[in-house]
Amino acid sequence: MGSTRPSMQELIGRRRRAGFVGRAEERAAFRRNLDLAPEDERHRFLFHVHGDAGVGKTRLVRELEQIAREAGALTGYVDEGVAGVPEALAVMVRQFASQGRRFKELERLLAAHRERRHEAEAALAVGGPEDREGPSAGSLAVARAAQVGLGMVPVAGAFAVALDTDRLAQGADRLRARFRSQEDAQLVLSPERVLTPVLLNELAGAADTAPWIVLLLDTYERTGPFLDPWLHDVMTTDRYGALPANVVVVTSGQHPFDTARWGSFADFRTDLPLGPFTEAEARGLLADKGVRDEPVVAEVLRLTGGLPVLVTALAEQHPTDPDDVGDPSATAVERFLKWEPDPARRSVALACALPRRLDLDVFRTAVDCPDEDADALFDWLRGLPFVTERPDRLTYHDLVRDAMLRLRRRHSPRGWTREHERLAEAYRGWREEAANGLRPGTEWDHQPWRELLLEETYHRLCARPQTALPGALNTLLPACAADPAVGRRWAAMVAEAGVTADAPAVRDWGRRLGQALTDGVTEAMDLLLTRPGLDSAGRALAHAVRGRELRNAGDFGRSLAEYDRAIELDPERPTAHYGRGLCRRALHDLDGALADLDRADELAPDTALFIAARGETHRLAGRFTEALADLDRAVALEPADASTLASRGVCRHALEQYDTALADFDRALSLNPGHLWARVRRSRLRGARGEWAEAFADLDEAVRRAPDRAWLASERGDAYRRAGRFADAVTELTRAAALLPDYPSALAGRGAALHELGRTEEALTDLGRAIELDPDFTWAREARARIRLRLGEGDRPLPGGSTT
């Protein structure tokens, strides 16, 4: 039988893989760690690679990943391409799957997270448990809070948006009354709370078959602000559950580890600080590339200072004479490319530094070459030592790209402008193609479209910084409105363009906006409103976004003032009318809300979100025929919107169209089984038809999904009362009142059930308390009046409330 041990050639190949020379101690320390059991006190659970740009951090991290794979580890690598914990988990899940390990439950939840974020606005725009039609629909506090929730996140149409976790958290209590299940709410409000325990469970399953699981988090100076607190919780607390002991984490960034957060974890962490290559390491790399002549080696060492990216770039050129290394005053770029004899290739390398990321389409735009040569030149570029290939793009090392950009800008300012404008125009064309098939006004919901606009704006800023800045900041407004995370990317792009173009004013605006966005969207809007020259459309959008944020915080007076200002500046902005309509609806000004929603519909016809919101407003006003007409239109435009279907089902129920109402509820629940409001309203319909077994099956399932929801307990208790099960009703309504003290609906329903059980004094006390909490609670007043009439007591004040 043949030996299963690797051959000498294989071992040598591993050591020479990808030309990796140096960092022998760091690689050896990591390899030794994988030979130690987790229980061994010498074992380390966390490695942190850190050092300045150009010292080879990413190359080392990738080498550590390869070492881990050779040891049989399951690995996941994340870099600055992610903007949050959910995105990081999605990247890892895809990589695990490519290694043959599917994290199916986490994949499902990540998909649900993406869907719920996009659905949440529409879900908020339709009815929910707060629309009290009897004693079990919710307390006054819940009703008002949920009606506030009706107006969460209004932007759609011209600047349609995704929801932002920080903003939603301001109204978390209101939103929870609107989401279809507790899981749905958490997936939008705090996704890491739902996703991380599932990740840990999936990792535990993988740990049974893989000797090690290695998670590599690169460019930590960019990802650390959101990944580091999460990682600390995962590794050092049991907040999310237990992390398998055979997980090893590698982080890599420019800065040392945050000792304030991780100081007590020092005994379980290894720091791998990287500096320039030692002379021996640099000589080894040069020798490996065939550069051995001592005068040449000495000149390379002198010019590079041992910086790995520079040593590698020069070694790849195979210089054979000290003169080849160049004049000591030459730029870094000239040193990188001096040994490339083909001027076309040199030109290609310089031209391709201009885009921030490269694919073949961008390459063809940046490079002036015959089409038949493009593929070969692109393949050559991919092999350069300072070019990193990612699944969807190529990127230059920052150090090399920065030097090339400086050279390009200084040597040919007019060429610099011309080339960036050509790239901007190409991105504009691709962006227009991406908009094909999108409903007008929904482009900001479409990530590919956003990304193309981002790069287009970057190149316009690089080409003509001062001229393009006003337009870039006007475009940054809807980016901030879309999502603060999107806004931060735009602010970073503006700052980067300012550095690239040597335009301090542009750079400073980007940095100031980035800082403002860490404090909140309102602060960014305040900053933009101070900028002279902001056009009326931009000012209108800024005021509309401020109005939204104030409405989310429950400050309706100031919110209306902001919307009024937005509409004064731009009367034809549909989203401002829509947002003001939702704000007015939250204040129970239903006629004013309908006027605004009518105007939004006029300005942006066939926008399902606006039409559904108007239909829901009609429904809340009791105008079921008008509501049904709007909801029919909305369903025709968005047939898979479960919330709109549920709202239409409620209207059909009210109009005694029972079969079609049931069909709407069935369809809504087939689309989203966790839609609690649809399930409860189907239960009401079934109860009205005397189908009590089916009605209670729905309520039991709703309570199973969300056992701590007071309004669900109240619904089920009231169903028991209507079904004549009065003792069960008292028990369940008591549970509702315990979950939410001073809950008028639960108290009123319990009072009615107590009366049926002959406990009249307790009944009158509950009904009186419900009326105290909600003086406009007509059903409770009528129930109390009926009891008093039977007792022959008329309007005499009784314990627990005032006279009728």
PDB file of N, CA and C in Angstrom, residues 340-373:
ATOM      1  N   GLU A 340       9.427  46.304 -16.555  1.00  0.00           N
ATOM      2  CA  GLU A 340       8.456  45.837 -17.549  1.00  0.00           C
ATOM      3  C   GLU A 340       8.813  46.474 -18.902  1.00  0.00           C
ATOM      4  N   PRO A 341       9.351  45.667 -19.831  1.00  0.00           N
ATOM      5  CA  PRO A 341       9.841  46.261 -21.084  1.00  0.00           C
ATOM      6  C   PRO A 341       8.726  46.707 -22.018  1.00  0.00           C
ATOM      7  N   ASP A 342       7.532  46.179 -21.845  1.00  0.00           N
ATOM      8  CA  ASP A 342       6.449  46.479 -22.772  1.00  0.00           C
ATOM      9  C   ASP A 342       5.735  47.757 -22.319  1.00  0.00           C
ATOM     10  N   PRO A 343       5.866  48.840 -23.076  1.00  0.00           N
ATOM     11  CA  PRO A 343       5.216  50.091 -22.655  1.00  0.00           C
ATOM     12  C   PRO A 343       3.700  49.975 -22.589  1.00  0.00           C
ATOM     13  N   ALA A 344       3.112  49.093 -23.392  1.00  0.00           N
ATOM     14  CA  ALA A 344       1.659  48.912 -23.343  1.00  0.00           C
ATOM     15  C   ALA A 344       1.240  48.352 -21.998  1.00  0.00           C
ATOM     16  N   ARG A 345       2.012  47.407 -21.502  1.00  0.00           N
ATOM     17  CA  ARG A 345       1.675  46.837 -20.196  1.00  0.00           C
ATOM     18  C   ARG A 345       1.855  47.859 -19.080  1.00  0.00           C
ATOM     19  N   ARG A 346       2.916  48.650 -19.171  1.00  0.00           N
ATOM     20  CA  ARG A 346       3.109  49.697 -18.161  1.00  0.00           C
ATOM     21  C   ARG A 346       1.918  50.647 -18.156  1.00  0.00           C
ATOM     22  N   SER A 347       1.488  51.011 -19.348  1.00  0.00           N
ATOM     23  CA  SER A 347       0.336  51.906 -19.454  1.00  0.00           C
ATOM     24  C   SER A 347      -0.915  51.266 -18.882  1.00  0.00           C
ATOM     25  N   VAL A 348      -1.087  49.979 -19.130  1.00  0.00           N
ATOM     26  CA  VAL A 348      -2.249  49.266 -18.599  1.00  0.00           C
ATOM     27  C   VAL A 348      -2.245  49.289 -17.076  1.00  0.00           C
ATOM     28  N   ALA A 349      -1.097  48.992 -16.478  1.00  0.00           N
ATOM     29  CA  ALA A 349      -1.019  48.951 -15.012  1.00  0.00           C
ATOM     30  C   ALA A 349      -1.367  50.306 -14.413  1.00  0.00           C
ATOM     31  N   LEU A 350      -0.888  51.389 -15.037  1.00  0.00           N
ATOM     32  CA  LEU A 350      -1.189  52.719 -14.521  1.00  0.00           C
ATOM     33  C   LEU A 350      -2.652  53.085 -14.735  1.00  0.00           C
ATOM     34  N   ALA A 351      -3.179  52.786 -15.913  1.00  0.00           N
ATOM     35  CA  ALA A 351      -4.570  53.137 -16.201  1.00  0.00           C
ATOM     36  C   ALA A 351      -5.534  52.413 -15.275  1.00  0.00           C
ATOM     37  N   CYS A 352      -5.207  51.179 -14.931  1.00  0.00           N
ATOM     38  CA  CYS A 352      -6.120  50.372 -14.116  1.00  0.00           C
ATOM     39  C   CYS A 352      -6.048  50.714 -12.636  1.00  0.00           C
ATOM     40  N   ALA A 353      -5.159  51.634 -12.263  1.00  0.00           N
ATOM     41  CA  ALA A 353      -5.158  52.110 -10.879  1.00  0.00           C
ATOM     42  C   ALA A 353      -6.294  53.084 -10.638  1.00  0.00           C
ATOM     43  N   LEU A 354      -6.845  53.682 -11.701  1.00  0.00           N
ATOM     44  CA  LEU A 354      -7.863  54.710 -11.515  1.00  0.00           C
ATOM     45  C   LEU A 354      -9.161  54.158 -10.920  1.00  0.00           C
ATOM     46  N   PRO A 355      -9.716  53.056 -11.417  1.00  0.00           N
ATOM     47  CA  PRO A 355     -10.934  52.518 -10.788  1.00  0.00           C
ATOM     48  C   PRO A 355     -10.624  51.930  -9.415  1.00  0.00           C
ATOM     49  N   ARG A 356     -11.599  51.999  -8.536  1.00  0.00           N
ATOM     50  CA  ARG A 356     -11.416  51.418  -7.203  1.00  0.00           C
ATOM     51  C   ARG A 356     -11.493  49.902  -7.238  1.00  0.00           C
ATOM     52  N   ARG A 357     -12.176  49.360  -8.223  1.00  0.00           N
ATOM     53  CA  ARG A 357     -12.282  47.910  -8.387  1.00  0.00           C
ATOM     54  C   ARG A 357     -12.369  47.613  -9.872  1.00  0.00           C
ATOM     55  N   LEU A 358     -11.913  46.445 -10.238  1.00  0.00           N
ATOM     56  CA  LEU A 358     -11.793  46.101 -11.645  1.00  0.00           C
ATOM     57  C   LEU A 358     -12.519  44.808 -11.953  1.00  0.00           C
ATOM     58  N   ASP A 359     -13.282  44.826 -13.035  1.00  0.00           N
ATOM     59  CA  ASP A 359     -13.668  43.590 -13.704  1.00  0.00           C
ATOM     60  C   ASP A 359     -13.340  43.806 -15.175  1.00  0.00           C
ATOM     61  N   LEU A 360     -13.663  42.868 -16.015  1.00  0.00           N
ATOM     62  CA  LEU A 360     -13.255  42.981 -17.408  1.00  0.00           C
ATOM     63  C   LEU A 360     -13.936  44.159 -18.099  1.00  0.00           C
ATOM     64  N   ASP A 361     -15.186  44.461 -17.727  1.00  0.00           N
ATOM     65  CA  ASP A 361     -15.881  45.603 -18.327  1.00  0.00           C
ATOM     66  C   ASP A 361     -15.186  46.919 -17.969  1.00  0.00           C
ATOM     67  N   VAL A 362     -14.842  47.075 -16.681  1.00  0.00           N
ATOM     68  CA  VAL A 362     -14.150  48.297 -16.256  1.00  0.00           C
ATOM     69  C   VAL A 362     -12.773  48.362 -16.906  1.00  0.00           C
ATOM     70  N   PHE A 363     -12.116  47.224 -16.978  1.00  0.00           N
ATOM     71  CA  PHE A 363     -10.798  47.159 -17.607  1.00  0.00           C
ATOM     72  C   PHE A 363     -10.861  47.671 -19.042  1.00  0.00           C
ATOM     73  N   ARG A 364     -11.831  47.208 -19.811  1.00  0.00           N
ATOM     74  CA  ARG A 364     -11.950  47.632 -21.214  1.00  0.00           C
ATOM     75  C   ARG A 364     -12.199  49.135 -21.323  1.00  0.00           C
ATOM     76  N   THR A 365     -12.875  49.703 -20.333  1.00  0.00           N
ATOM     77  CA  THR A 365     -13.116  51.146 -20.348  1.00  0.00           C
ATOM     78  C   THR A 365     -11.851  51.922 -19.994  1.00  0.00           C
ATOM     79  N   ALA A 366     -11.110  51.412 -19.010  1.00  0.00           N
ATOM     80  CA  ALA A 366      -9.930  52.134 -18.521  1.00  0.00           C
ATOM     81  C   ALA A 366      -8.761  52.042 -19.481  1.00  0.00           C
ATOM     82  N   VAL A 367      -8.674  50.946 -20.238  1.00  0.00           N
ATOM     83  CA  VAL A 367      -7.486  50.675 -21.046  1.00  0.00           C
ATOM     84  C   VAL A 367      -7.802  50.914 -22.519  1.00  0.00           C
ATOM     85  N   ASP A 368      -6.966  51.674 -23.151  1.00  0.00           N
ATOM     86  CA  ASP A 368      -7.118  51.945 -24.583  1.00  0.00           C
ATOM     87  C   ASP A 368      -6.311  50.893 -25.346  1.00  0.00           C
ATOM     88  N   CYS A 369      -6.976  49.793 -25.689  1.00  0.00           N
ATOM     89  CA  CYS A 369      -6.281  48.714 -26.392  1.00  0.00           C
ATOM     90  C   CYS A 369      -7.271  48.019 -27.311  1.00  0.00           C
ATOM     91  N   PRO A 370      -6.785  47.347 -28.343  1.00  0.00           N
ATOM     92  CA  PRO A 370      -7.693  46.592 -29.205  1.00  0.00           C
ATOM     93  C   PRO A 370      -8.442  45.525 -28.409  1.00  0.00           C
ATOM     94  N   ASP A 371      -9.683  45.282 -28.797  1.00  0.00           N
ATOM     95  CA  ASP A 371     -10.496  44.308 -28.074  1.00  0.00           C
ATOM     96  C   ASP A 371      -9.835  42.943 -28.030  1.00  0.00           C
ATOM     97  N   GLU A 372      -9.144  42.582 -29.124  1.00  0.00           N
ATOM     98  CA  GLU A 372      -8.564  41.235 -29.165  1.00  0.00           C
ATOM     99  C   GLU A 372      -7.396  41.070 -28.184  1.00  0.00           C
ATOM    100  N   ASP A 373      -6.849  42.202 -27.703  1.00  0.00           N
ATOM    101  CA  ASP A 373      -5.747  42.123 -26.736  1.00  0.00           C
ATOM    102  C   ASP A 373      -6.229  42.195 -25.292  1.00  0.00           C
TER     103      ASP A 373
END
